[in-house]
Short mmCIF file of C-alpha atoms and ligand atoms in Angstrom, two decimals:
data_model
loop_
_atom_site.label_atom_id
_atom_site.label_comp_id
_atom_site.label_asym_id
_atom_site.label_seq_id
_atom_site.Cartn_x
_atom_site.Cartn_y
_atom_site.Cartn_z
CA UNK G 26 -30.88 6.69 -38.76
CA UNK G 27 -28.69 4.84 -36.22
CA UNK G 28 -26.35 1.48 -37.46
CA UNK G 29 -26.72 -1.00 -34.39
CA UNK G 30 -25.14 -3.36 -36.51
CA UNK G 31 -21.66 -1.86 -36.89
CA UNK G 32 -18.75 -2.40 -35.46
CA UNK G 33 -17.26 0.19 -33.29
CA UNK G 34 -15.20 2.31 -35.81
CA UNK G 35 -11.20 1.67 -35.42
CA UNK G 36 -7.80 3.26 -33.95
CA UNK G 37 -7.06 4.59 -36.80
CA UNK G 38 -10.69 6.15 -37.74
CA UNK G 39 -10.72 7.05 -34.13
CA UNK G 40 -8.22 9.07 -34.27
CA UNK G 41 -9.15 11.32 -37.72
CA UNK G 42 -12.87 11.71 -36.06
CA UNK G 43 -11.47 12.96 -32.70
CA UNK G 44 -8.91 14.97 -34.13
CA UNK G 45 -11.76 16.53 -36.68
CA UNK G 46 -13.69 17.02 -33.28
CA UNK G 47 -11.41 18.94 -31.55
CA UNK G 48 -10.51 21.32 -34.17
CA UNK G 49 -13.67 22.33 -35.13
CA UNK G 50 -15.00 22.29 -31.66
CA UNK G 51 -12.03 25.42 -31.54
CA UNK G 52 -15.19 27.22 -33.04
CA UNK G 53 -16.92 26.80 -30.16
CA UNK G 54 -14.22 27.83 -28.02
CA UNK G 55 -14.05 30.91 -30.23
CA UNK G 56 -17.59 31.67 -29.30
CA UNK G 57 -16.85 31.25 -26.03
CA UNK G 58 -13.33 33.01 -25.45
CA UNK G 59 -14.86 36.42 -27.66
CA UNK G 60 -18.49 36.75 -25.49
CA UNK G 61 -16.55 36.50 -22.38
CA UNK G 62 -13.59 38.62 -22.63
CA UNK G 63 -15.72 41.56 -22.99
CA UNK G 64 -17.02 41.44 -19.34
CA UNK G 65 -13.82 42.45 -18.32
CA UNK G 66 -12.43 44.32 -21.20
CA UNK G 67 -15.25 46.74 -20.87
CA UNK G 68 -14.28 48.09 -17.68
CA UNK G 69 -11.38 49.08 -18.86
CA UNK G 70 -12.58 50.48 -22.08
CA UNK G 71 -15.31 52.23 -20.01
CA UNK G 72 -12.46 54.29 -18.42
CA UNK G 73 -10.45 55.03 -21.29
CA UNK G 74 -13.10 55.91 -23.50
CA UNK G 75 -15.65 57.49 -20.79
CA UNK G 76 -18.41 55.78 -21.55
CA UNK G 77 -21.95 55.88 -20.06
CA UNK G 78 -24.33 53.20 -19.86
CA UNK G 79 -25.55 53.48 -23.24
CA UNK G 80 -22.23 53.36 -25.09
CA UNK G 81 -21.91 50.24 -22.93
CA UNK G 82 -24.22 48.62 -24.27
CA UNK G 83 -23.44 49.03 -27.34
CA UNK G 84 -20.12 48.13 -27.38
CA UNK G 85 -20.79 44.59 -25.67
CA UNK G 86 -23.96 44.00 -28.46
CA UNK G 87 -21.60 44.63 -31.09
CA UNK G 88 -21.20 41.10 -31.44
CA UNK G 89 -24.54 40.02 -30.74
CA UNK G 90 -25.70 42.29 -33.77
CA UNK G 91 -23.38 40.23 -35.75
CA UNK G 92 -23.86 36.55 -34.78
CA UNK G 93 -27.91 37.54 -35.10
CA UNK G 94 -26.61 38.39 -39.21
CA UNK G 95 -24.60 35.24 -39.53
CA UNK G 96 -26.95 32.97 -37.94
CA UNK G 97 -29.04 34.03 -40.42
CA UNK G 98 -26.74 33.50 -43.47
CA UNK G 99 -25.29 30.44 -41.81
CA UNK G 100 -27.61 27.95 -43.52
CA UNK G 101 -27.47 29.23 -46.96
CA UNK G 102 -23.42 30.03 -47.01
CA UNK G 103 -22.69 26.34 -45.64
CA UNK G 104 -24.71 24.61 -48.53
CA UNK G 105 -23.79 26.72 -51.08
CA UNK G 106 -19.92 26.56 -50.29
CA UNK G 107 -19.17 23.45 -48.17
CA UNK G 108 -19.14 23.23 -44.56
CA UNK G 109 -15.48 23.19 -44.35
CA UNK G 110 -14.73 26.67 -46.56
CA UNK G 111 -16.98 28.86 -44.93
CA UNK G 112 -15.13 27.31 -41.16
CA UNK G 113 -12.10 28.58 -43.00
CA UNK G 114 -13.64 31.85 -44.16
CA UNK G 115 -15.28 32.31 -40.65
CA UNK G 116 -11.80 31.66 -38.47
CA UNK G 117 -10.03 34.23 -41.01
CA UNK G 118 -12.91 36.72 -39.45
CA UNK G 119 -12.29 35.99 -36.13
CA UNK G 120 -8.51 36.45 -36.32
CA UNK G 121 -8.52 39.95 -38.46
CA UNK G 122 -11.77 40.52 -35.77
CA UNK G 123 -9.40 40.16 -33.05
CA UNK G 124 -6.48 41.75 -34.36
CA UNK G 125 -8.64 44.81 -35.57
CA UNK G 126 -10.29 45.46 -31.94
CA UNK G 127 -6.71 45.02 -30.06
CA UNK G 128 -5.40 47.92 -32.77
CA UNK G 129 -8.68 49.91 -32.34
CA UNK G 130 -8.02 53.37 -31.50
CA UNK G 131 -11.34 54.50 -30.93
CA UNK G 132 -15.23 53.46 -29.93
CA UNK G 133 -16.52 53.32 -33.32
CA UNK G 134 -14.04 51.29 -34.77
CA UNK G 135 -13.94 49.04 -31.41
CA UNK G 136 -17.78 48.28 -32.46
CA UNK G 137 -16.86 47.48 -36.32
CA UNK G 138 -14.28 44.88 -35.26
CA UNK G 139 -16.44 43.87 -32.74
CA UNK G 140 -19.16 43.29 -35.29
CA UNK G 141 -17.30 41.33 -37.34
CA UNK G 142 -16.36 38.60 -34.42
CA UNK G 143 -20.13 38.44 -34.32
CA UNK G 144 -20.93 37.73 -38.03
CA UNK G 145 -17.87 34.82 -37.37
CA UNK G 146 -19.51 33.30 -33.94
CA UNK G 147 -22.64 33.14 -35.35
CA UNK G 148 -21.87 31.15 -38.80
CA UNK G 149 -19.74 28.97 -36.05
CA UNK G 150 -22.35 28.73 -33.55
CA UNK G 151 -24.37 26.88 -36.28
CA UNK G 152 -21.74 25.07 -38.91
CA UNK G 153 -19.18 23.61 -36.77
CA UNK G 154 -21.50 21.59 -35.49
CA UNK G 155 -23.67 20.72 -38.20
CA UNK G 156 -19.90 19.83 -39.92
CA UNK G 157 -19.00 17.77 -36.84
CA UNK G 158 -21.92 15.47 -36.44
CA UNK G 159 -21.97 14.95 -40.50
CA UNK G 160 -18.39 14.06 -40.30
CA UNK G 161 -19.37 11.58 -37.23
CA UNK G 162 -19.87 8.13 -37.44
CA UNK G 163 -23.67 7.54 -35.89
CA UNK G 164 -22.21 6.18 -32.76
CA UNK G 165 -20.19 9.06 -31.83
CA UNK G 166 -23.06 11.96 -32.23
CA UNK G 167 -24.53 12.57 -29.82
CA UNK G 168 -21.96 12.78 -27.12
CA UNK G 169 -20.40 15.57 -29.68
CA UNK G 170 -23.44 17.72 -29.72
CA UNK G 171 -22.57 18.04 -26.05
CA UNK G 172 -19.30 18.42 -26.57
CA UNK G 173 -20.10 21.73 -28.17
CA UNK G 174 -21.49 23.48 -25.24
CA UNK G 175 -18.44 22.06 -23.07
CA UNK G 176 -16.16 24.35 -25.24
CA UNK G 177 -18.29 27.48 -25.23
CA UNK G 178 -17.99 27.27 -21.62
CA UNK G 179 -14.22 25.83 -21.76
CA UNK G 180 -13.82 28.79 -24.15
CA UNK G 181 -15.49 31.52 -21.65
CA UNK G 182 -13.27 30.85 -18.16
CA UNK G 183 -10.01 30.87 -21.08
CA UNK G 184 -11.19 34.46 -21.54
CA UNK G 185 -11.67 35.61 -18.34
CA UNK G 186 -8.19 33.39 -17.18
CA UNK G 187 -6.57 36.29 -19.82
CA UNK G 188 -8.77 38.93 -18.48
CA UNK G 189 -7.71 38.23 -14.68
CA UNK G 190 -3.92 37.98 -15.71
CA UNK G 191 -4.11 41.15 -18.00
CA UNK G 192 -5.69 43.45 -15.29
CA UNK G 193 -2.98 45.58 -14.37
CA UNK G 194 -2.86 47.93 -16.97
CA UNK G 195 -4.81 50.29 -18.60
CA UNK G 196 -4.02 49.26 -22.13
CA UNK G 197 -4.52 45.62 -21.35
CA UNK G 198 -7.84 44.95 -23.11
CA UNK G 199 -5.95 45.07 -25.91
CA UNK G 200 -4.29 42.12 -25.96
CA UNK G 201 -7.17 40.67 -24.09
CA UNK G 202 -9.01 41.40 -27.07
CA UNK G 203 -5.76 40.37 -29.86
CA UNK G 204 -4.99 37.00 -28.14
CA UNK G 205 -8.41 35.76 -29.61
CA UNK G 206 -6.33 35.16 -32.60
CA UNK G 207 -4.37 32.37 -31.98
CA UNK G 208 -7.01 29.97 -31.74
CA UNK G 209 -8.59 31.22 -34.74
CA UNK G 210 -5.23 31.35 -36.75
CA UNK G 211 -4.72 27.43 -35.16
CA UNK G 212 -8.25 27.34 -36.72
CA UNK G 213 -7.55 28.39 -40.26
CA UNK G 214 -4.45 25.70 -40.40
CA UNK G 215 -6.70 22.77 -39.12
CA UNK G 216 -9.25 23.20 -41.60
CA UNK G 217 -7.17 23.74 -44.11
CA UNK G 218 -6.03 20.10 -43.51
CA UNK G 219 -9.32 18.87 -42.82
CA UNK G 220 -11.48 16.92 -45.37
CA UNK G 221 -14.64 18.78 -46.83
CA UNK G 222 -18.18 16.81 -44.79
CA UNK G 223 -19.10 13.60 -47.20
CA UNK G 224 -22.65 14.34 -46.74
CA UNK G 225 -22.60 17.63 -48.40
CA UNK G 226 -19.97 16.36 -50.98
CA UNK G 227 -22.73 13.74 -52.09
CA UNK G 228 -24.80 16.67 -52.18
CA UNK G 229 -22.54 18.70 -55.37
CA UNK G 230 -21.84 14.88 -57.03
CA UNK G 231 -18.57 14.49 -55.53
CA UNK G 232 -18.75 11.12 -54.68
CA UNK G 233 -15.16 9.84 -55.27
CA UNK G 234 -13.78 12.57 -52.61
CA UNK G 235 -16.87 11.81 -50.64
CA UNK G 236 -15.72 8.20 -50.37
CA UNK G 237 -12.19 9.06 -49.40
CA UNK G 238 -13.45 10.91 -46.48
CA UNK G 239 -15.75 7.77 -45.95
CA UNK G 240 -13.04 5.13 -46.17
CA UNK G 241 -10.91 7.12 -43.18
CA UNK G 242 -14.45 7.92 -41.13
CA UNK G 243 -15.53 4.00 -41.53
CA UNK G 244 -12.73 1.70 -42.10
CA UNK G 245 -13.78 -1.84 -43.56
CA UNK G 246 -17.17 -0.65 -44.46
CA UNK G 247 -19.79 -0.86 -47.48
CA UNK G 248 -19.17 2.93 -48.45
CA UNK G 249 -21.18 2.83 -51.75
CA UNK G 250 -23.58 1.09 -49.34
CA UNK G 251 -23.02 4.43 -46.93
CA UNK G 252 -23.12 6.65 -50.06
CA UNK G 253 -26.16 5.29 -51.51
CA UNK G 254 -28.18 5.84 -48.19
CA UNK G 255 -26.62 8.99 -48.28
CA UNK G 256 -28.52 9.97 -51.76
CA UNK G 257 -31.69 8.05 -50.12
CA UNK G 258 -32.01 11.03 -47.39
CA UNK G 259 -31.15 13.68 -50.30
CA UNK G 260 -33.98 12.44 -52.07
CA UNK G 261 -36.12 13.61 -48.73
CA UNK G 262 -36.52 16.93 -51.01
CA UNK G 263 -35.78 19.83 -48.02
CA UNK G 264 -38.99 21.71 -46.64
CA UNK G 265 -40.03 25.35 -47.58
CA UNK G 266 -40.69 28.08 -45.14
CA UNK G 267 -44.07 27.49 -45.76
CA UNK G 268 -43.53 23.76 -44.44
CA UNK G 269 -42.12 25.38 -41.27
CA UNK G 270 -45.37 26.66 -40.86
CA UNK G 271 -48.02 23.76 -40.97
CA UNK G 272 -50.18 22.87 -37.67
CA UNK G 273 -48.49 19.27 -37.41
CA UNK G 274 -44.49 21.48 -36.97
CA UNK G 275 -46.40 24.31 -34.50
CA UNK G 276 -45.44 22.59 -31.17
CA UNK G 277 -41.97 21.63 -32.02
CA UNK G 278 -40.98 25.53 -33.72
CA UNK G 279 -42.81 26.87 -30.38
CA UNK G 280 -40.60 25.10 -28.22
CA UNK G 281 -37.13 25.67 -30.41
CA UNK G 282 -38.07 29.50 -30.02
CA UNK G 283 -39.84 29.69 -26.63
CA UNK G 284 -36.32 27.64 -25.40
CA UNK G 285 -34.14 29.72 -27.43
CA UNK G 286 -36.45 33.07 -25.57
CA UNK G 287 -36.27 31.35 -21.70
CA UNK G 288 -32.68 30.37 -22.25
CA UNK G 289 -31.49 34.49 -22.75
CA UNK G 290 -34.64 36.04 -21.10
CA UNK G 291 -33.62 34.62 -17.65
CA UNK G 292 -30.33 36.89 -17.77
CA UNK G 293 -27.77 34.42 -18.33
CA UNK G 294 -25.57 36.84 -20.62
CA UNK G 295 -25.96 39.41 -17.78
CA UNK G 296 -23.67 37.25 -15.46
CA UNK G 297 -21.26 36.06 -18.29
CA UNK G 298 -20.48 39.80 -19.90
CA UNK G 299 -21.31 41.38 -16.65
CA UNK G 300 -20.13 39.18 -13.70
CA UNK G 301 -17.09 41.77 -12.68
CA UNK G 302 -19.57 44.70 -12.97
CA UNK G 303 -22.23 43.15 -10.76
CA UNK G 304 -19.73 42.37 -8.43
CA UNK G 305 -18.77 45.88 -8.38
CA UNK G 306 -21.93 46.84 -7.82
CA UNK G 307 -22.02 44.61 -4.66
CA UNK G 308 -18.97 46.26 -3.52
CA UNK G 309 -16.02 45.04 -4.67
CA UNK G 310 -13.65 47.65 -5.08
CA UNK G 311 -10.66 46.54 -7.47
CA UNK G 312 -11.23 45.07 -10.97
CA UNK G 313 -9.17 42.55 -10.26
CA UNK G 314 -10.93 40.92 -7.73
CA UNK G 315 -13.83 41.23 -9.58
CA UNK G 316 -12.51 39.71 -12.14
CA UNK G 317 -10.99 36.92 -10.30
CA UNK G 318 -14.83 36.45 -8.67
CA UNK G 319 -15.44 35.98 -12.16
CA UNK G 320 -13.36 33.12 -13.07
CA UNK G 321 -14.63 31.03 -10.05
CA UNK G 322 -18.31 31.45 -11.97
CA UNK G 323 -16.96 29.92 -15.38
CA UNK G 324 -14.88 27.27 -13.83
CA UNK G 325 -18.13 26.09 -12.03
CA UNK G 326 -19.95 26.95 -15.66
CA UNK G 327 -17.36 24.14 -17.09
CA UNK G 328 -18.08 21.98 -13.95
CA UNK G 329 -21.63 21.58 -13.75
CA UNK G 330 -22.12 21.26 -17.70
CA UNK G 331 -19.64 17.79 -17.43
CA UNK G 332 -22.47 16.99 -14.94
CA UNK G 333 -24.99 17.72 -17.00
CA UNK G 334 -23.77 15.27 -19.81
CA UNK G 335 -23.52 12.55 -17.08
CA UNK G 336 -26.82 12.79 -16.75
CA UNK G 337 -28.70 13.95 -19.27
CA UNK G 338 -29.11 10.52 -21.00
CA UNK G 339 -29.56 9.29 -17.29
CA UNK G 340 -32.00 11.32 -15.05
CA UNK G 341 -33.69 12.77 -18.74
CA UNK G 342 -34.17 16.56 -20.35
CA UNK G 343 -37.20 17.96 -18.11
CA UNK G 344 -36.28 16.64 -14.59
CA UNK G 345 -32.94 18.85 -15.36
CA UNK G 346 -35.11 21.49 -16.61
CA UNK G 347 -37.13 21.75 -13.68
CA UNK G 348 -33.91 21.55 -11.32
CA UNK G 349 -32.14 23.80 -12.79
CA UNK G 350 -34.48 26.63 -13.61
CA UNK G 351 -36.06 26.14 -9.83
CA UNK G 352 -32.47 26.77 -9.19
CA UNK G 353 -31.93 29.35 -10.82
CA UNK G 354 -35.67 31.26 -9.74
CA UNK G 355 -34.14 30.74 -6.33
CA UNK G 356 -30.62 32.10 -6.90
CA UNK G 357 -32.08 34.75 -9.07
CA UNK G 358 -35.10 35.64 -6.25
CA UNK G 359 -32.02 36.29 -3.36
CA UNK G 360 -29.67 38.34 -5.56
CA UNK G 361 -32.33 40.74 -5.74
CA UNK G 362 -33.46 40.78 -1.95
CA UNK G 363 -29.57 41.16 -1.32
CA UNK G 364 -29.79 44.29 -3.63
CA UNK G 365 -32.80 45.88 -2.08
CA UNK G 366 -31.60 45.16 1.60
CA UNK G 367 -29.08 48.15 2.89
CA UNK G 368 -29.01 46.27 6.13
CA UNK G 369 -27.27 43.32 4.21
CA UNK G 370 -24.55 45.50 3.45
CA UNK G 371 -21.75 43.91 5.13
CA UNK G 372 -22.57 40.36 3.98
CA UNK G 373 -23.58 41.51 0.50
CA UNK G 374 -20.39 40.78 -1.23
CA UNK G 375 -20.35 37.11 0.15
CA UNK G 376 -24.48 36.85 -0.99
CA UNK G 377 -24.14 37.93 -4.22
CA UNK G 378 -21.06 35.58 -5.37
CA UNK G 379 -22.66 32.77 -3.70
CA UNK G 380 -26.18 33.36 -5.98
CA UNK G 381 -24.23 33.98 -8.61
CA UNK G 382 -22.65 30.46 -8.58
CA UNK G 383 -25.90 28.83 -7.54
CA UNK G 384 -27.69 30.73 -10.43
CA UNK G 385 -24.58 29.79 -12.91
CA UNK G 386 -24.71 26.21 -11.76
CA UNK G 387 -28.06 26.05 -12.18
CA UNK G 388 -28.05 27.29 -15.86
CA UNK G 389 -25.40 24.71 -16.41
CA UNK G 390 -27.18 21.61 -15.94
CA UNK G 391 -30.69 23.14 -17.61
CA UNK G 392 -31.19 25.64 -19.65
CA UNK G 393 -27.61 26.00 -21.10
CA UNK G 394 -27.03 22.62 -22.47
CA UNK G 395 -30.52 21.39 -23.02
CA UNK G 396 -31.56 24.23 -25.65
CA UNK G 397 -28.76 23.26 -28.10
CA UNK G 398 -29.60 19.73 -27.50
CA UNK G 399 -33.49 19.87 -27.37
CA UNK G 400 -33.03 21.66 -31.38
CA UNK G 401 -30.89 19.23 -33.01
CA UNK G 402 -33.71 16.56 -31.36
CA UNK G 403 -37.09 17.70 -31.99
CA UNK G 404 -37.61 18.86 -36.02
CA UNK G 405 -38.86 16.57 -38.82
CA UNK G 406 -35.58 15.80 -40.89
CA UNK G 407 -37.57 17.88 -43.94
CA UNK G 408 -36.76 21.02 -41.96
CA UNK G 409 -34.57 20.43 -39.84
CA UNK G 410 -32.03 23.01 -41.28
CA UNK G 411 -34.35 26.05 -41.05
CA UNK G 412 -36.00 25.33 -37.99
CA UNK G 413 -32.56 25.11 -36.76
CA UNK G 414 -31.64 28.15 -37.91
CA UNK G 415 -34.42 30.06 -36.79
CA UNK G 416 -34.05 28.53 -33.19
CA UNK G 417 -30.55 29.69 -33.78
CA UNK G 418 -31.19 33.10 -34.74
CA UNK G 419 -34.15 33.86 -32.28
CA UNK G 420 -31.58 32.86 -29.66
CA UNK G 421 -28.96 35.29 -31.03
CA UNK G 422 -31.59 37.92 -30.87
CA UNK G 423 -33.08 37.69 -27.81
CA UNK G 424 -29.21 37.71 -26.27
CA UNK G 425 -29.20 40.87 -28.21
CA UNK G 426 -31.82 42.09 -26.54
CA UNK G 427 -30.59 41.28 -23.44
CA UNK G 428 -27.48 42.36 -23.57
CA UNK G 429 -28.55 45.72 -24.70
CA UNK G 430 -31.23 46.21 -22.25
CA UNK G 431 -29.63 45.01 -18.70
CA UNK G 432 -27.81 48.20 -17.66
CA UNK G 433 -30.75 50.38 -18.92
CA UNK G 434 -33.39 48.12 -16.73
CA UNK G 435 -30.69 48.16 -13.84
CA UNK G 436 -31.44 51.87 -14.11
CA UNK G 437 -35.86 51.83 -14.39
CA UNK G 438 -36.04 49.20 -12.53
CA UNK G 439 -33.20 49.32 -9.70
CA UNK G 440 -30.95 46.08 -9.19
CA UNK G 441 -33.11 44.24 -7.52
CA UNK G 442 -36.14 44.83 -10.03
CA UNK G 443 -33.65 43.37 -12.75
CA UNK G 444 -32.96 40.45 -11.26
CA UNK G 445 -36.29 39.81 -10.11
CA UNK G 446 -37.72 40.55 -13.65
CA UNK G 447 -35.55 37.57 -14.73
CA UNK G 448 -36.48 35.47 -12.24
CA UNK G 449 -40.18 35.78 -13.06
CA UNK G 450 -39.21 35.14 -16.20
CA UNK G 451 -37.30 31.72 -15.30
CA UNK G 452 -40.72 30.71 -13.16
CA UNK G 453 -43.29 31.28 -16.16
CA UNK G 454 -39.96 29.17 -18.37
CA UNK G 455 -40.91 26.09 -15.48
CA UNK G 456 -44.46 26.24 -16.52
CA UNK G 457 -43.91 26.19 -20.22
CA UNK G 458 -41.53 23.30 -19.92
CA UNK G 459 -44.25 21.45 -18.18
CA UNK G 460 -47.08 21.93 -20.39
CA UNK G 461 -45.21 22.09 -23.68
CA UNK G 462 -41.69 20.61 -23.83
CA UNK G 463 -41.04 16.96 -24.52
CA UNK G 464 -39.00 14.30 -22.87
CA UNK G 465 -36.17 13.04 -25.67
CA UNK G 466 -34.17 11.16 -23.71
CA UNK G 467 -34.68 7.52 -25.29
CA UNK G 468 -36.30 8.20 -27.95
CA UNK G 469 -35.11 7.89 -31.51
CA UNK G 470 -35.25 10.80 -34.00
CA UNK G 471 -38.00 8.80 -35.84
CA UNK G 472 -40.10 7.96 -32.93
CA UNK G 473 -40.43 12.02 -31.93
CA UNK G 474 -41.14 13.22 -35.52
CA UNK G 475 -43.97 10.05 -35.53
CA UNK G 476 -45.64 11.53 -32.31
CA UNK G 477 -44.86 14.84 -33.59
CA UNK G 478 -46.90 13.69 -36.81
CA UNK G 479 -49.73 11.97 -34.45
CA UNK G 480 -50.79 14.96 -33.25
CA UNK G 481 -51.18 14.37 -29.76
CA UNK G 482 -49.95 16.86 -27.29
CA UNK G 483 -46.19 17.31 -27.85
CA UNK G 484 -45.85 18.22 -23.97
CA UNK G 485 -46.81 15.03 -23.00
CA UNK G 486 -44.30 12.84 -25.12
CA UNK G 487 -42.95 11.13 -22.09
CA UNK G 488 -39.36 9.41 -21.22
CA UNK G 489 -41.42 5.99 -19.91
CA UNK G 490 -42.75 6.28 -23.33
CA UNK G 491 -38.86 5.54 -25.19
CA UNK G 492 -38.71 3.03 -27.67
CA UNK G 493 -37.19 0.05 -25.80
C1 LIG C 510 -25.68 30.20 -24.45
C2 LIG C 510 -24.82 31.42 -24.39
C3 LIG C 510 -24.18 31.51 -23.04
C4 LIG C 510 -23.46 30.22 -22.68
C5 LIG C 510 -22.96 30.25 -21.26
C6 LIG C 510 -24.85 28.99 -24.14
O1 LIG C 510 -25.65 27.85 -24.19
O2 LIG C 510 -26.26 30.08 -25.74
O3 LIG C 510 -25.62 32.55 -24.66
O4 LIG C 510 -23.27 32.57 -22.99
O5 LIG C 510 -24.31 29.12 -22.84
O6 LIG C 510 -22.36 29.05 -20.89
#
């Protein structure tokens, strides 16, 4: 429920909400910085260590095996023990995660570590920003949900930044792998300074820390007022599973998994944990450069998703939808013809960066963004925690899948075939978005769980249509 009537929050408030920001958003540069490095660790550990395709594979889905497990126990773990302790318990992962892979002395143990990075990004990927926007004063949330996707992809170019300078050696991927930890150690020391969320301290009958937290989050304001609406929305007793399942909440769970499947099934992860190897394929001969090819694609990653927040509010959800994944059919479309054409072979180096950075830009200012938006918008407050979660975890899985699958369908299907596959994929993503997916921008929570409610085709819920 949105406060028109406040006052913009003060300096001083200002500064303890920004501050809270910015450390936990270090989660999401967590979950950034440890999916990227591995896209050019792994060439490096592929030497060392010999590995095929397969082994590949598995060592880069380590993680994704994880965050699919803490996804999953993300909801439960941060209402059972606080928002703010399981942040702390989740950074302590990623720094003994890090610190365990840099040590690692062989494959197995590289995938254990590696696993337990996962389980960390994918409690993160779901409670920092559940504890950010409960911290937030109404005015600042939804710039913050952004916010989150910034650092992911702020978080990715610092990784492959360490992965360019550390390319020399052959031991290197170590400490591309160790220096993970000082973000999560900076991590650990923030949170341990930060206050628990007041929402869920209402929640256990803590009210008098609740209202300290309150009194620095909104200065000069009514907080038993704040704490009694609070309670109100408690009293909104939380959905079952079985809720998740009734007619009226169909549209609005297909669309949170359907996004979450189009988002990964259109081969974004192949560029971020394989951009130096594709470029290798296309004929690049030293890692480095590869590499270095590779931090061009995050920088615009980090580029175009500023761009995206511009105008999300602005131009509206689908028209960015339907730029961006016609974008991205396109880019996606000529990477393969540049594959499957020997005469190109000369040129092919130059073709293949420049899709790659049309395809990444693309993403950027769709598909990347607008699923972690689109699933904090569209669920009836009842369940909006599970659905959540299940969006979460179907899009942990199906980057799994991905992930697992690329150099193995490289192989069946030949380059070309691959990229192709994923472009089909990104076409039939254009028609779903036009048939199914709403238009949020304008609207307020209430007025899309109302249509929602009403029945009428959720597709259709329109941007003209915003509450004025
Ligand atoms: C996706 C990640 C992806 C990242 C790239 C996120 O929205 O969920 O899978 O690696 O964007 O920027």
């Amino acid at each position: 429920m949105e406060h028109k009537d406040r006052p913009s929050f003060e300096s001083q408030a200002k500064l303890f909400i920004y501050l809270t920001a910015a450390i936990a958003a270090l989660a999401g540069l967590l979950f950034g910085y440890d999916t990227g490095v591995i896209s050019g660790a792994i060439l490096f550990i592929k030497d060392q260590f010999a590995l095929g395709s397969r082994a590949i594979q598995n060592v880069v889905s380590a993680v994704l095996l994880g965050a699919v497990i803490g996804a999953a126990l993300s909801g439960a773990l941060a209402d059972h023990f606080g928002r703010r302790k399981v942040i702390i318990v989740t950074a302590i992962l990623f720094a003994i995660g890090a610190i365990g892979a840099a040590f690692a002395s062989n494959v197995p143990a590289i995938i254990a570590f590696r696993l337990m990075i996962g389980v960390a990004i994918g409690v993160a990927s779901y409670t920092a920003p559940l504890y950010i926007s409960e911290i937030s004063p109404p005015q600042a949330r939804g710039a913050l949900v952004s916010l989150n996707q910034l650092m992911i992809t702020c978080g990715i170019v610092v990784s492959y930044l360490v992965d360019y300078a550390l390319s020399a050696g052959q031991n290197d991927w170590r400490w591309m792998f160790g220096l993970g930890a000082i973000p999560a150690i900076i991590l650990v020391i923030g949170m341990i300074a930060l206050s628990e969320s007041p929402r869920w301290l209402v929640s256990k009958n803590r009210d008098e820390e609740a209202r300290k937290v309150l009194a620095h989050v909104l200065p000069g304001q009514d907080i038993d007022k704040e704490i009694t609406t609070i309670r109100g929305s408690l009293t909104v007793k939380e959905g079952s599973w079985k809720e998740l399942l009734e007619p009226w909440v169909r549209p609005a769970l297909i669309v949170g998994i359907a996004l979450a499947f189009f988002q990964q099934f259109t081969g974004i992860n192949t560029i971020i944990y394989y951009a130096p190897t594709i470029f290798e394929f296309a004929g690049f001969e030293s890692h480095k450069v590869s590499i270095l090819a590779t931090v061009g694609v995050g920088v615009v990653n980090v580029l175009m998703t500023l761009v995206a927040i511009w105008f999300l509010d602005r131009l509206g959800r689908k028209p960015l939808l339907y730029i961006g994944m016609a974008g991205m059919t396109i880019s996606l479309g000529i990477l393969g013809f540049a594959f499957n054409s020997p005469e190109l072979a000369s040129s092919l180096k130059l073709v293949t960066v420049l899709s790659v950075v049309a395809y990444i830009a693309s993403f950027a200012i769709s598909l990347g963004p607008i699923f972690w938006l689109i699933i904090a918008e569209i669920y009836p407050l009842k369940i909006r925690g599970r659905a959540m979660s299940l969006a979460t975890v179907a899009n942990w899985g199906c980057n799994m899948v991905v992930a697992a699958t690329f150099l193995t369908l490289t192989d069946k299907l030949g380059k070309a075939g691959a990229f192709w596959f994923y472009g089909a994929v990104c076409l039939a993503g254009i028609a779903f978005c036009y048939f199914y997916v709403p238009e949020t921008k304008g609207h307020t929570l209430e007025n899309i769980e109302t249509y929602l409610r009403s029945g009428k085709r959720f597709g259709k819920l329109g941007g003209e249509e915003a509450a004025k």
